Short mmCIF file of C-alpha atoms in Angstrom, two decimals:
data_model
loop_
_atom_site.label_atom_id
_atom_site.label_comp_id
_atom_site.label_asym_id
_atom_site.label_seq_id
_atom_site.Cartn_x
_atom_site.Cartn_y
_atom_site.Cartn_z
CA MET S 1 -19.54 -25.60 -17.95
CA ALA S 2 -19.30 -28.82 -15.95
CA LEU S 3 -20.77 -32.06 -17.24
CA ALA S 4 -24.40 -32.46 -16.26
CA ALA S 5 -26.26 -35.72 -15.92
CA LEU S 6 -29.81 -36.03 -17.23
CA PRO S 7 -32.12 -37.64 -14.65
CA LEU S 8 -32.91 -41.28 -15.28
CA PHE S 9 -36.19 -41.43 -17.13
CA SER S 10 -38.68 -43.92 -18.38
CA ASN S 11 -38.94 -45.10 -21.93
CA PRO S 12 -40.02 -42.92 -24.79
CA PRO S 13 -43.56 -43.78 -25.80
CA CYS S 14 -44.14 -46.42 -28.45
CA ARG S 15 -45.28 -44.71 -31.64
CA CYS S 16 -46.16 -47.75 -33.72
CA SER S 17 -49.76 -48.56 -34.49
CA SER S 18 -49.59 -52.26 -33.64
CA SER S 19 -50.57 -53.61 -30.24
CA HIS S 20 -48.02 -55.92 -28.66
CA SER S 21 -46.17 -56.47 -25.45
CA ARG S 22 -43.03 -54.50 -24.64
CA GLN S 23 -39.77 -56.41 -24.32
CA PRO S 24 -36.24 -55.30 -23.49
CA SER S 25 -34.13 -54.53 -26.53
CA ASN S 26 -30.45 -55.16 -26.92
CA PHE S 27 -29.86 -51.46 -27.60
CA SER S 28 -31.63 -50.46 -24.40
CA THR S 29 -29.67 -52.94 -22.38
CA HIS S 30 -26.48 -51.57 -23.88
CA LEU S 31 -27.47 -48.06 -22.71
CA GLN S 32 -27.52 -49.23 -19.12
CA THR S 33 -23.75 -49.24 -18.90
CA GLN S 34 -22.72 -47.02 -21.84
CA PRO S 35 -23.08 -43.30 -21.17
CA PHE S 36 -23.43 -40.89 -24.09
CA ILE S 37 -21.80 -37.51 -24.34
CA PHE S 38 -23.03 -35.11 -27.04
CA PRO S 39 -23.27 -31.34 -27.52
CA LEU S 40 -26.51 -29.42 -26.93
CA THR S 41 -25.77 -26.66 -29.41
CA LYS S 42 -24.45 -26.84 -32.94
CA SER S 43 -20.78 -26.38 -32.15
CA GLN S 44 -18.68 -25.65 -29.10
CA PRO S 45 -15.17 -26.39 -27.86
CA PRO S 46 -14.45 -29.70 -26.17
CA ASN S 47 -15.36 -30.16 -22.51
CA ASN S 48 -17.84 -27.28 -22.65
CA ASN S 49 -21.65 -27.39 -22.73
CA TYR S 50 -21.69 -31.16 -23.13
CA LEU S 51 -24.25 -33.32 -21.38
CA LEU S 52 -23.63 -36.81 -19.99
CA PHE S 53 -26.49 -39.27 -20.04
CA GLN S 54 -26.89 -42.61 -18.25
CA PHE S 55 -29.97 -44.66 -19.04
CA ARG S 56 -31.89 -47.43 -17.49
CA PRO S 57 -32.78 -50.42 -19.68
CA SER S 58 -35.49 -49.23 -22.07
CA ILE S 59 -38.59 -51.24 -22.80
CA HIS S 60 -39.33 -51.23 -26.52
CA CYS S 61 -41.74 -52.82 -28.82
CA ARG S 62 -40.43 -55.44 -31.15
CA CYS S 63 -41.36 -53.58 -34.32
CA SER S 64 -38.61 -52.57 -36.68
CA SER S 65 -39.54 -48.86 -36.57
CA HIS S 66 -37.92 -48.41 -33.18
CA THR S 67 -34.27 -47.96 -33.88
CA PRO S 68 -31.43 -46.58 -31.77
CA ASN S 69 -31.58 -43.35 -33.90
CA LEU S 70 -35.18 -42.71 -32.85
CA ASP S 71 -34.30 -43.09 -29.16
CA PHE S 72 -31.34 -40.78 -29.60
CA GLN S 73 -33.60 -38.11 -31.20
CA TYR S 74 -35.96 -38.43 -28.25
CA VAL S 75 -33.11 -37.79 -25.83
CA ARG S 76 -32.00 -34.72 -27.78
CA LEU S 77 -35.52 -33.29 -27.68
CA VAL S 78 -35.83 -33.80 -23.95
CA THR S 79 -32.48 -32.10 -23.48
CA LEU S 80 -33.50 -29.19 -25.70
CA PHE S 81 -36.66 -28.67 -23.66
CA GLN S 82 -34.76 -28.82 -20.41
CA ASP S 83 -32.47 -26.08 -21.70
CA ILE S 84 -35.45 -23.70 -21.84
CA GLY S 85 -36.67 -24.64 -18.38
CA ILE S 86 -39.15 -27.42 -19.15
CA SER S 87 -38.82 -30.19 -16.60
CA PHE S 88 -38.19 -33.78 -17.57
CA GLU S 89 -41.73 -34.80 -16.68
CA GLU S 90 -43.22 -31.94 -18.75
CA ALA S 91 -40.97 -32.75 -21.70
CA ASN S 92 -41.89 -36.42 -21.55
CA LEU S 93 -45.59 -35.48 -21.54
CA LEU S 94 -45.16 -33.08 -24.47
CA LEU S 95 -43.41 -35.71 -26.54
CA SER S 96 -46.05 -38.29 -25.70
CA ASN S 97 -48.72 -35.96 -27.12
CA ALA S 98 -46.74 -34.65 -30.07
CA SER S 99 -44.95 -37.45 -31.82
CA GLU S 100 -44.40 -35.19 -34.86
CA LEU S 101 -41.57 -33.50 -32.97
CA THR S 102 -39.34 -36.50 -33.57
CA SER S 103 -39.60 -35.99 -37.31
CA ILE S 104 -38.49 -32.33 -37.24
CA GLN S 105 -34.86 -31.43 -37.58
CA LEU S 106 -33.33 -30.58 -34.24
CA ASP S 107 -31.48 -27.61 -35.73
CA LEU S 108 -34.79 -26.11 -36.89
CA LEU S 109 -36.32 -26.41 -33.43
CA ARG S 110 -33.21 -24.94 -31.88
CA ASP S 111 -33.27 -21.99 -34.32
CA ARG S 112 -36.88 -21.20 -33.41
CA ILE S 113 -36.04 -21.22 -29.73
CA LEU S 114 -33.11 -18.92 -30.40
CA SER S 115 -35.49 -16.62 -32.34
CA LEU S 116 -37.76 -16.48 -29.30
CA LYS S 117 -34.78 -15.60 -27.11
CA SER S 118 -33.74 -12.86 -29.54
CA LEU S 119 -37.14 -11.19 -28.94
CA GLY S 120 -36.22 -10.72 -25.30
CA LEU S 121 -38.13 -13.73 -24.02
CA GLY S 122 -36.62 -15.42 -20.97
CA ARG S 123 -36.64 -19.12 -20.14
CA MET S 124 -39.88 -18.83 -18.17
CA SER S 125 -41.67 -17.08 -21.03
CA ILE S 126 -40.45 -19.56 -23.66
CA ASN S 127 -41.40 -22.40 -21.34
CA HIS S 128 -44.92 -20.92 -21.05
CA ILE S 129 -45.29 -20.48 -24.82
CA VAL S 130 -44.09 -23.99 -25.69
CA THR S 131 -46.26 -25.71 -23.09
CA LYS S 132 -49.33 -23.70 -24.13
CA GLN S 133 -48.79 -23.74 -27.89
CA LEU S 134 -46.39 -26.47 -28.96
CA ASN S 135 -47.24 -25.62 -32.57
CA MET S 136 -45.03 -22.57 -32.17
CA LEU S 137 -42.11 -24.95 -32.57
CA THR S 138 -43.57 -27.38 -35.08
CA SER S 139 -45.38 -25.13 -37.56
CA ASN S 140 -43.53 -23.51 -40.44
CA GLU S 141 -46.12 -20.69 -40.38
CA ILE S 142 -44.46 -19.22 -37.31
CA ASP S 143 -41.15 -18.38 -38.99
CA PRO S 144 -42.36 -15.27 -40.94
CA LEU S 145 -43.90 -13.85 -37.76
CA LEU S 146 -40.77 -14.40 -35.67
CA ASN S 147 -38.63 -12.84 -38.40
CA PHE S 148 -40.99 -9.84 -38.62
CA LEU S 149 -40.90 -9.25 -34.88
CA ARG S 150 -37.14 -9.70 -34.78
CA TYR S 151 -35.97 -7.78 -37.84
CA GLU S 152 -38.74 -5.40 -38.97
CA LEU S 153 -39.82 -4.35 -35.45
CA GLN S 154 -36.29 -4.79 -34.11
CA GLY S 155 -37.51 -6.74 -31.09
CA GLN S 156 -39.08 -3.62 -29.54
CA VAL S 157 -42.39 -5.25 -28.69
CA LYS S 158 -42.46 -5.95 -24.96
CA GLU S 159 -41.83 -9.47 -23.68
CA ALA S 160 -45.25 -9.67 -22.01
CA LYS S 161 -46.99 -8.74 -25.27
CA VAL S 162 -45.08 -11.31 -27.34
CA LYS S 163 -45.61 -13.98 -24.68
CA ARG S 164 -49.36 -13.36 -24.55
CA LEU S 165 -49.65 -13.27 -28.33
CA LEU S 166 -47.74 -16.48 -29.04
CA SER S 167 -49.21 -18.50 -26.19
CA ALA S 168 -52.83 -17.62 -26.96
CA LYS S 169 -52.94 -18.05 -30.74
CA GLU S 170 -52.34 -20.86 -33.19
CA PRO S 171 -49.62 -20.10 -35.76
CA LYS S 172 -52.15 -20.11 -38.61
CA GLU S 173 -54.11 -17.36 -36.82
CA LEU S 174 -50.97 -15.21 -36.79
CA SER S 175 -49.94 -15.76 -40.40
CA ASP S 176 -51.27 -12.35 -41.54
CA PHE S 177 -50.12 -10.45 -38.43
CA PRO S 178 -47.11 -8.89 -40.24
CA GLN S 179 -49.33 -7.63 -43.09
CA LYS S 180 -51.80 -6.05 -40.66
CA VAL S 181 -49.04 -4.29 -38.74
CA GLN S 182 -47.52 -3.13 -42.03
CA LEU S 183 -50.90 -1.59 -42.88
CA LEU S 184 -50.66 0.55 -39.74
CA ILE S 185 -47.12 1.55 -40.66
CA ASP S 186 -48.14 2.50 -44.19
CA SER S 187 -51.05 4.57 -42.83
CA GLY S 188 -48.54 7.01 -41.38
CA ILE S 189 -47.63 5.63 -37.97
CA GLY S 190 -44.10 4.81 -39.08
CA VAL S 191 -41.69 2.03 -38.18
CA ASP S 192 -40.12 4.07 -35.38
CA LYS S 193 -43.46 4.50 -33.60
CA ILE S 194 -45.32 1.27 -34.36
CA ALA S 195 -43.78 -0.54 -31.38
CA HIS S 196 -45.24 2.14 -29.09
CA VAL S 197 -48.70 1.44 -30.50
CA LEU S 198 -48.37 -2.35 -30.31
CA ASN S 199 -47.15 -2.18 -26.71
CA LYS S 200 -50.23 -0.17 -25.69
CA VAL S 201 -53.02 -2.07 -27.43
CA CYS S 202 -54.51 -5.50 -26.90
CA LEU S 203 -52.99 -7.30 -29.89
CA SER S 204 -55.84 -9.81 -30.09
CA LYS S 205 -58.56 -7.13 -30.25
CA ALA S 206 -56.74 -4.52 -32.28
CA ILE S 207 -54.91 -6.77 -34.76
CA CYS S 208 -55.56 -10.52 -34.66
CA HIS S 209 -59.35 -10.58 -34.54
CA ARG S 210 -59.70 -7.98 -37.25
CA SER S 211 -59.39 -8.35 -40.98
CA MET S 212 -57.33 -6.00 -43.10
CA GLU S 213 -60.55 -4.32 -44.27
CA GLU S 214 -61.73 -3.70 -40.70
CA ILE S 215 -58.42 -2.13 -39.72
CA GLU S 216 -58.60 0.13 -42.78
CA ARG S 217 -62.13 1.19 -41.79
CA VAL S 218 -61.01 2.19 -38.29
CA ILE S 219 -58.10 4.25 -39.65
CA SER S 220 -60.33 5.91 -42.24
CA PHE S 221 -63.01 6.76 -39.65
CA LEU S 222 -60.52 8.44 -37.30
CA LYS S 223 -58.99 10.68 -39.99
CA PRO S 224 -61.36 13.67 -39.49
CA PHE S 225 -60.70 13.60 -35.73
CA GLY S 226 -56.91 13.49 -35.79
CA GLY S 227 -56.15 10.22 -37.53
CA VAL S 228 -52.65 8.92 -36.93
CA ASP S 229 -51.84 11.57 -34.32
CA LEU S 230 -54.88 10.51 -32.32
CA ILE S 231 -53.88 6.84 -32.55
CA LEU S 232 -50.34 7.63 -31.39
CA LYS S 233 -51.65 9.65 -28.47
CA HIS S 234 -54.19 7.07 -27.42
CA PRO S 235 -53.45 3.70 -29.11
CA VAL S 236 -56.13 1.86 -27.12
CA LEU S 237 -58.68 3.44 -29.44
CA LEU S 238 -57.79 0.56 -31.77
CA ASN S 239 -59.15 -1.88 -29.17
CA HIS S 240 -62.69 -0.55 -29.53
CA ASP S 241 -65.21 -1.96 -31.95
CA LEU S 242 -65.86 0.57 -34.69
CA ASP S 243 -69.62 0.16 -35.17
CA ASN S 244 -70.66 -0.55 -31.58
CA LYS S 245 -68.34 1.77 -29.65
CA LEU S 246 -66.31 4.32 -31.61
CA LYS S 247 -69.02 5.55 -33.97
CA PRO S 248 -71.73 6.05 -31.29
CA ARG S 249 -69.35 7.92 -28.96
CA PHE S 250 -68.05 10.22 -31.66
CA ARG S 251 -71.64 10.77 -32.83
CA VAL S 252 -72.68 12.09 -29.40
CA LEU S 253 -69.81 14.59 -29.33
CA THR S 254 -70.30 15.64 -32.95
CA GLU S 255 -74.00 16.35 -32.41
CA LEU S 256 -73.21 18.30 -29.24
CA SER S 257 -70.68 20.42 -31.15
CA GLY S 258 -73.13 21.16 -33.95
CA GLY S 259 -71.14 19.09 -36.44
CA ASP S 260 -67.71 20.61 -35.70
CA GLU S 261 -65.46 17.57 -36.26
CA ASP S 262 -62.26 19.58 -35.80
CA SER S 263 -63.34 20.65 -32.32
CA VAL S 264 -64.39 17.10 -31.46
CA GLY S 265 -60.91 15.98 -32.50
CA LYS S 266 -59.41 18.59 -30.15
CA VAL S 267 -61.52 17.28 -27.26
CA VAL S 268 -60.48 13.69 -27.85
CA ASN S 269 -56.81 14.66 -28.29
CA VAL S 270 -56.84 16.62 -25.03
CA PHE S 271 -58.68 13.89 -23.14
CA PRO S 272 -58.44 10.57 -25.06
CA PRO S 273 -59.93 8.49 -22.19
CA ILE S 274 -63.28 10.03 -23.11
CA MET S 275 -63.52 7.28 -25.73
CA ASN S 276 -63.40 4.65 -22.98
CA LEU S 277 -66.67 5.92 -21.52
CA ARG S 278 -69.94 4.29 -22.45
CA THR S 279 -72.17 6.14 -24.92
CA GLU S 280 -74.91 6.13 -22.29
CA ARG S 281 -72.57 7.83 -19.83
CA LEU S 282 -71.86 10.67 -22.25
CA GLU S 283 -75.55 11.18 -22.95
CA GLU S 284 -76.46 11.14 -19.25
CA GLN S 285 -73.86 13.80 -18.38
CA ILE S 286 -75.08 16.06 -21.20
CA GLU S 287 -78.70 15.69 -20.20
CA PHE S 288 -77.85 16.49 -16.56
CA LEU S 289 -76.12 19.75 -17.55
CA ARG S 290 -79.10 20.65 -19.73
CA SER S 291 -81.70 20.07 -17.05
CA PHE S 292 -79.95 20.96 -13.78
CA ALA S 293 -77.67 23.81 -14.89
CA GLU S 294 -80.01 24.91 -17.71
CA LEU S 295 -77.15 25.11 -20.19
CA ASP S 296 -77.67 24.74 -23.93
CA ASP S 297 -75.64 22.42 -26.15
CA GLN S 298 -73.34 25.19 -27.39
CA GLN S 299 -72.49 26.21 -23.82
CA ILE S 300 -71.99 22.60 -22.74
CA PHE S 301 -69.62 21.89 -25.61
CA ARG S 302 -67.57 25.02 -24.88
CA ILE S 303 -67.20 23.81 -21.30
CA VAL S 304 -66.23 20.37 -22.63
CA LEU S 305 -63.53 22.01 -24.78
CA VAL S 306 -61.81 23.47 -21.71
CA TYR S 307 -62.69 20.65 -19.31
CA PRO S 308 -63.47 17.38 -21.16
CA SER S 309 -63.08 15.33 -17.98
CA ILE S 310 -66.48 16.68 -16.94
CA PHE S 311 -67.82 13.51 -18.56
CA ASN S 312 -65.86 11.50 -16.02
CA SER S 313 -67.06 13.49 -12.98
CA ASN S 314 -69.50 11.86 -10.59
CA ARG S 315 -72.86 13.58 -10.95
CA GLU S 316 -74.16 13.12 -7.41
CA ARG S 317 -70.91 13.49 -5.51
CA LYS S 318 -69.31 16.34 -7.46
CA LEU S 319 -71.38 17.97 -10.19
CA ARG S 320 -74.73 18.39 -8.42
CA PRO S 321 -73.46 19.87 -5.09
CA ARG S 322 -71.04 22.26 -6.82
CA LEU S 323 -73.62 23.52 -9.30
CA GLN S 324 -76.11 23.85 -6.46
CA PHE S 325 -73.57 25.98 -4.56
CA LEU S 326 -73.31 28.34 -7.53
CA LYS S 327 -77.10 28.55 -7.71
CA ASP S 328 -77.27 29.31 -3.99
CA CYS S 329 -74.80 32.15 -4.55
CA GLY S 330 -77.25 33.74 -6.99
CA LEU S 331 -75.70 32.71 -10.30
CA ASP S 332 -78.08 32.07 -13.19
CA SER S 333 -77.32 29.76 -16.13
CA GLY S 334 -75.36 32.49 -17.94
CA ASP S 335 -73.29 33.23 -14.85
CA ILE S 336 -72.68 29.53 -14.28
CA PHE S 337 -71.47 29.16 -17.86
CA LYS S 338 -69.02 32.09 -17.50
CA PHE S 339 -67.84 30.73 -14.15
CA LEU S 340 -67.14 27.24 -15.54
CA ILE S 341 -65.41 28.57 -18.65
CA LYS S 342 -62.96 30.50 -16.46
CA GLU S 343 -62.54 27.97 -13.64
CA PRO S 344 -63.71 24.54 -14.88
CA THR S 345 -61.53 22.65 -12.38
CA PHE S 346 -63.97 23.83 -9.68
CA LEU S 347 -66.04 20.82 -10.74
CA GLY S 348 -63.25 18.34 -10.15
CA ILE S 349 -61.22 19.36 -7.10
CA SER S 350 -61.77 17.65 -3.77
CA PHE S 351 -64.26 19.21 -1.38
CA ARG S 352 -63.01 17.94 1.98
CA ASN S 353 -59.29 18.49 1.33
CA ASN S 354 -59.58 21.62 -0.80
CA LEU S 355 -62.84 23.55 -1.22
CA GLU S 356 -64.01 23.20 2.37
CA CYS S 357 -60.78 24.71 3.72
CA LYS S 358 -60.94 27.63 1.28
CA LEU S 359 -64.61 28.39 1.96
CA LEU S 360 -64.00 28.56 5.70
CA PHE S 361 -61.01 30.84 5.16
CA LEU S 362 -62.93 33.20 2.85
CA VAL S 363 -65.79 33.48 5.34
CA LYS S 364 -63.29 34.33 8.08
CA ILE S 365 -61.83 37.27 6.15
CA GLY S 366 -65.28 38.76 5.54
CA TYR S 367 -67.10 37.03 2.68
CA LYS S 368 -70.73 36.17 3.30
CA TYR S 369 -72.24 32.85 2.35
CA ARG S 370 -74.59 32.63 -0.67
CA THR S 371 -73.29 35.77 -2.37
CA LYS S 372 -71.85 36.33 -5.83
CA GLU S 373 -68.74 37.82 -4.23
CA LEU S 374 -68.10 34.52 -2.48
CA ALA S 375 -68.57 32.61 -5.74
CA MET S 376 -66.03 34.85 -7.50
CA ALA S 377 -63.57 34.43 -4.64
CA VAL S 378 -63.97 30.65 -4.80
CA ALA S 379 -63.30 30.80 -8.54
CA ALA S 380 -60.06 32.67 -7.92
CA SER S 381 -59.03 30.28 -5.15
CA THR S 382 -59.23 27.16 -7.32
CA ARG S 383 -55.82 27.95 -8.85
CA THR S 384 -53.95 28.19 -5.57
CA SER S 385 -53.62 26.32 -2.30
CA CYS S 386 -55.22 27.19 0.99
CA GLY S 387 -51.73 27.50 2.49
CA ASN S 388 -50.72 30.15 -0.06
CA MET S 389 -53.91 32.11 0.65
CA GLN S 390 -53.15 32.10 4.38
CA LYS S 391 -49.59 33.30 3.81
CA ALA S 392 -50.79 36.09 1.50
CA VAL S 393 -53.31 37.34 4.08
CA SER S 394 -50.67 37.20 6.83
CA LEU S 395 -48.37 39.27 4.59
CA PHE S 396 -51.06 41.94 4.11
CA LEU S 397 -51.72 42.10 7.86
CA ASN S 398 -48.01 42.43 8.64
CA SER S 399 -47.74 45.21 6.05
CA GLY S 400 -50.29 47.35 7.93
CA LEU S 401 -53.56 46.46 6.24
CA SER S 402 -56.60 45.51 8.30
CA SER S 403 -58.97 42.60 7.71
CA GLU S 404 -61.49 45.06 6.27
CA ASP S 405 -58.83 46.41 3.88
CA ILE S 406 -57.97 42.89 2.70
CA PHE S 407 -61.62 42.07 2.13
CA ALA S 408 -62.13 45.31 0.18
CA MET S 409 -59.10 44.57 -2.05
CA CYS S 410 -60.27 41.02 -2.68
CA LYS S 411 -63.74 42.21 -3.68
CA LYS S 412 -62.16 44.55 -6.23
CA ARG S 413 -59.54 42.06 -7.40
CA PRO S 414 -60.41 38.42 -6.47
CA LEU S 415 -57.32 37.22 -8.35
CA ILE S 416 -55.19 38.53 -5.46
CA LEU S 417 -56.05 35.30 -3.67
CA GLN S 418 -54.17 33.20 -6.20
CA TYR S 419 -50.99 35.29 -6.43
CA ASN S 420 -47.88 33.65 -5.02
CA HIS S 421 -47.12 35.04 -1.56
CA ALA S 422 -43.38 35.38 -2.33
CA SER S 423 -44.13 37.50 -5.41
CA LEU S 424 -46.56 39.63 -3.38
CA GLU S 425 -43.92 40.24 -0.72
CA LYS S 426 -41.39 41.42 -3.33
CA LYS S 427 -43.85 43.88 -4.90
CA ILE S 428 -45.07 45.28 -1.56
CA LYS S 429 -41.48 45.79 -0.40
CA TYR S 430 -40.61 47.66 -3.61
CA LEU S 431 -43.79 49.76 -3.34
CA THR S 432 -43.13 50.92 0.21
CA GLU S 433 -39.32 51.12 0.22
CA GLU S 434 -38.10 51.94 -3.31
CA MET S 435 -41.15 53.80 -4.59
CA ASP S 436 -41.82 55.32 -1.13
CA ARG S 437 -45.58 54.84 -1.50
CA ASP S 438 -48.20 54.22 1.17
CA ILE S 439 -49.52 50.66 1.45
CA GLN S 440 -53.04 52.16 1.42
CA GLU S 441 -52.65 52.92 -2.31
CA LEU S 442 -53.29 49.23 -2.90
CA LEU S 443 -56.90 49.75 -1.78
CA ASP S 444 -57.48 52.03 -4.77
CA PHE S 445 -55.45 49.97 -7.25
CA PRO S 446 -55.06 46.32 -6.07
CA ALA S 447 -54.29 45.32 -9.69
CA PHE S 448 -50.76 46.60 -8.99
CA LEU S 449 -50.05 43.22 -7.38
CA GLY S 450 -50.81 41.41 -10.60
CA TYR S 451 -48.31 43.11 -12.91
CA LYS S 452 -44.92 41.58 -13.66
CA PHE S 453 -42.27 43.01 -11.39
CA ASP S 454 -39.21 43.45 -13.62
CA GLU S 455 -40.88 43.95 -17.00
CA ARG S 456 -43.60 46.38 -15.90
CA ILE S 457 -43.41 47.75 -12.36
CA LYS S 458 -39.68 48.32 -11.91
CA TYR S 459 -38.98 49.17 -15.56
CA ARG S 460 -41.65 51.87 -15.78
CA TYR S 461 -40.92 53.39 -12.39
CA GLU S 462 -37.20 53.71 -13.21
CA ILE S 463 -38.10 55.66 -16.36
CA LYS S 464 -40.65 57.98 -14.74
CA LYS S 465 -39.23 58.54 -11.27
CA ASP S 466 -37.02 61.50 -12.27
CA SER S 467 -39.68 63.32 -14.28
CA CYS S 468 -42.78 62.53 -12.28
CA GLY S 469 -41.46 61.33 -8.94
CA GLY S 470 -44.30 60.42 -6.65
CA GLN S 471 -46.90 62.47 -8.48
CA ILE S 472 -48.02 59.81 -10.96
CA SER S 473 -50.59 57.34 -9.67
CA LEU S 474 -50.06 53.57 -9.80
CA ASN S 475 -52.98 53.32 -12.21
CA GLN S 476 -51.46 55.85 -14.63
CA LEU S 477 -48.04 54.28 -14.35
CA LEU S 478 -49.07 50.74 -15.16
CA THR S 479 -52.28 50.74 -17.19
CA VAL S 480 -51.21 52.97 -20.07
CA SER S 481 -50.30 51.00 -23.18
CA SER S 482 -46.68 50.39 -24.13
CA GLU S 483 -47.04 52.58 -27.24
CA ASN S 484 -48.37 55.56 -25.28
CA PHE S 485 -45.87 55.04 -22.47
CA SER S 486 -42.88 55.09 -24.80
CA ASP S 487 -41.04 58.39 -25.24
CA ARG S 488 -40.36 57.68 -28.87
CA PRO S 489 -42.00 60.20 -31.25
CA LYS S 490 -44.89 58.89 -33.30
CA LYS S 491 -44.36 58.37 -37.01
CA THR S 492 -45.75 61.18 -39.15
CA SER S 493 -48.39 59.94 -41.53
CA VAL S 494 -48.09 60.45 -45.29
CA LYS S 495 -51.24 62.57 -45.26
CA SER S 496 -49.81 65.03 -42.72
CA LYS S 497 -46.61 65.36 -44.74
CA LEU S 498 -48.58 66.33 -47.84
CA GLU S 499 -50.49 68.90 -45.87
#
């Protein structure tokens, strides 16, 4: 590294308590023409990482406390700060406001900066921390925390988290941070997973602002609902206040479930963001389902189990118009409950880009508006795309079926609408070519299209084709149980043997 010259700078501030005029000192005058070369780090080979300094005449007070050694320490500090990206002007201002820095060993300050670097902090981040919280370099209370982050957590906490933590808190406020994190580790989170939790939470809310007792209370409260597993899945739960947020929200769900804490834990594990919703929001959604859909609490909670994001659905834009559609189709509260249990995503999918397209398509192939048949077809269509439905219908038409035939099949077997068109094509081709059956047989038994091709259709036909040929119906071929279909003789019971 080439020699670098420190910019010419003004005098270090006078730190004596007496008031007197400043006069040039002999030492300062000597510095005008005598450059100093000294290493920045503890040891390095000659002609490498050395800095060259040239000074203007310094103005010093005449008190005996200002010695050449004090000026030299000041220069070293400025140089150390510049090494981490703090400008000369910023360093001069810091030293003017923190005279205690000159009494701290330079090696100790350098070691703390190296500790910050070992945590993955870059020059900009260290610069930010030092300018915001200079005590991070001067306080001995910071060393245990830096060692904990570096060695116990193996530097796995993200740079942004460490930067925000150290720049926002005084060292004394962080003195018990290692003990609080260790409490989480001892609770079952484990050393290998604690960094994941710390990187997801707000460290101030979850750790710093809480006492050890408060953290223990949160962990203890969450145990019936999943405990450590729930925390690992959704660490931001630790950000929430226990008495004002977590308890009221869990209370609403527990009351809705009839006191089933295990099921509430399942809901929160499946959809952890539910705990980010206001208690009032949860209560409003429940009351809407009670009044508008006429569902009871048991029915509502069963729907929540399969579709917990219903709490996050907009009532006026999504829930009300969709439930009204089901009512218009003639579904009562019991029918609505069964519908939502089977196809709960109906409440969440887009209308303009999804439902609208499918409704128009279903009406075109023969479904009438405001009928239960249309509602069932819509339920089946929620698990497929409009494009797949169009391809499936085109396949049926090309295979010789009419629009009326397709409508009749769909009324018998609405699930046909969600079958993959490529799978349908394979089964229809096998039916007409290999099995030598008429496509019209699908009108009597459309469920044929829902059976697995290799494991059921082809396997059973290959076994029966020689003995039964084309005599056996599709229904008889596929619906009989595996035990009855097998040619293996049944085991003779002990009772029959005795007889």
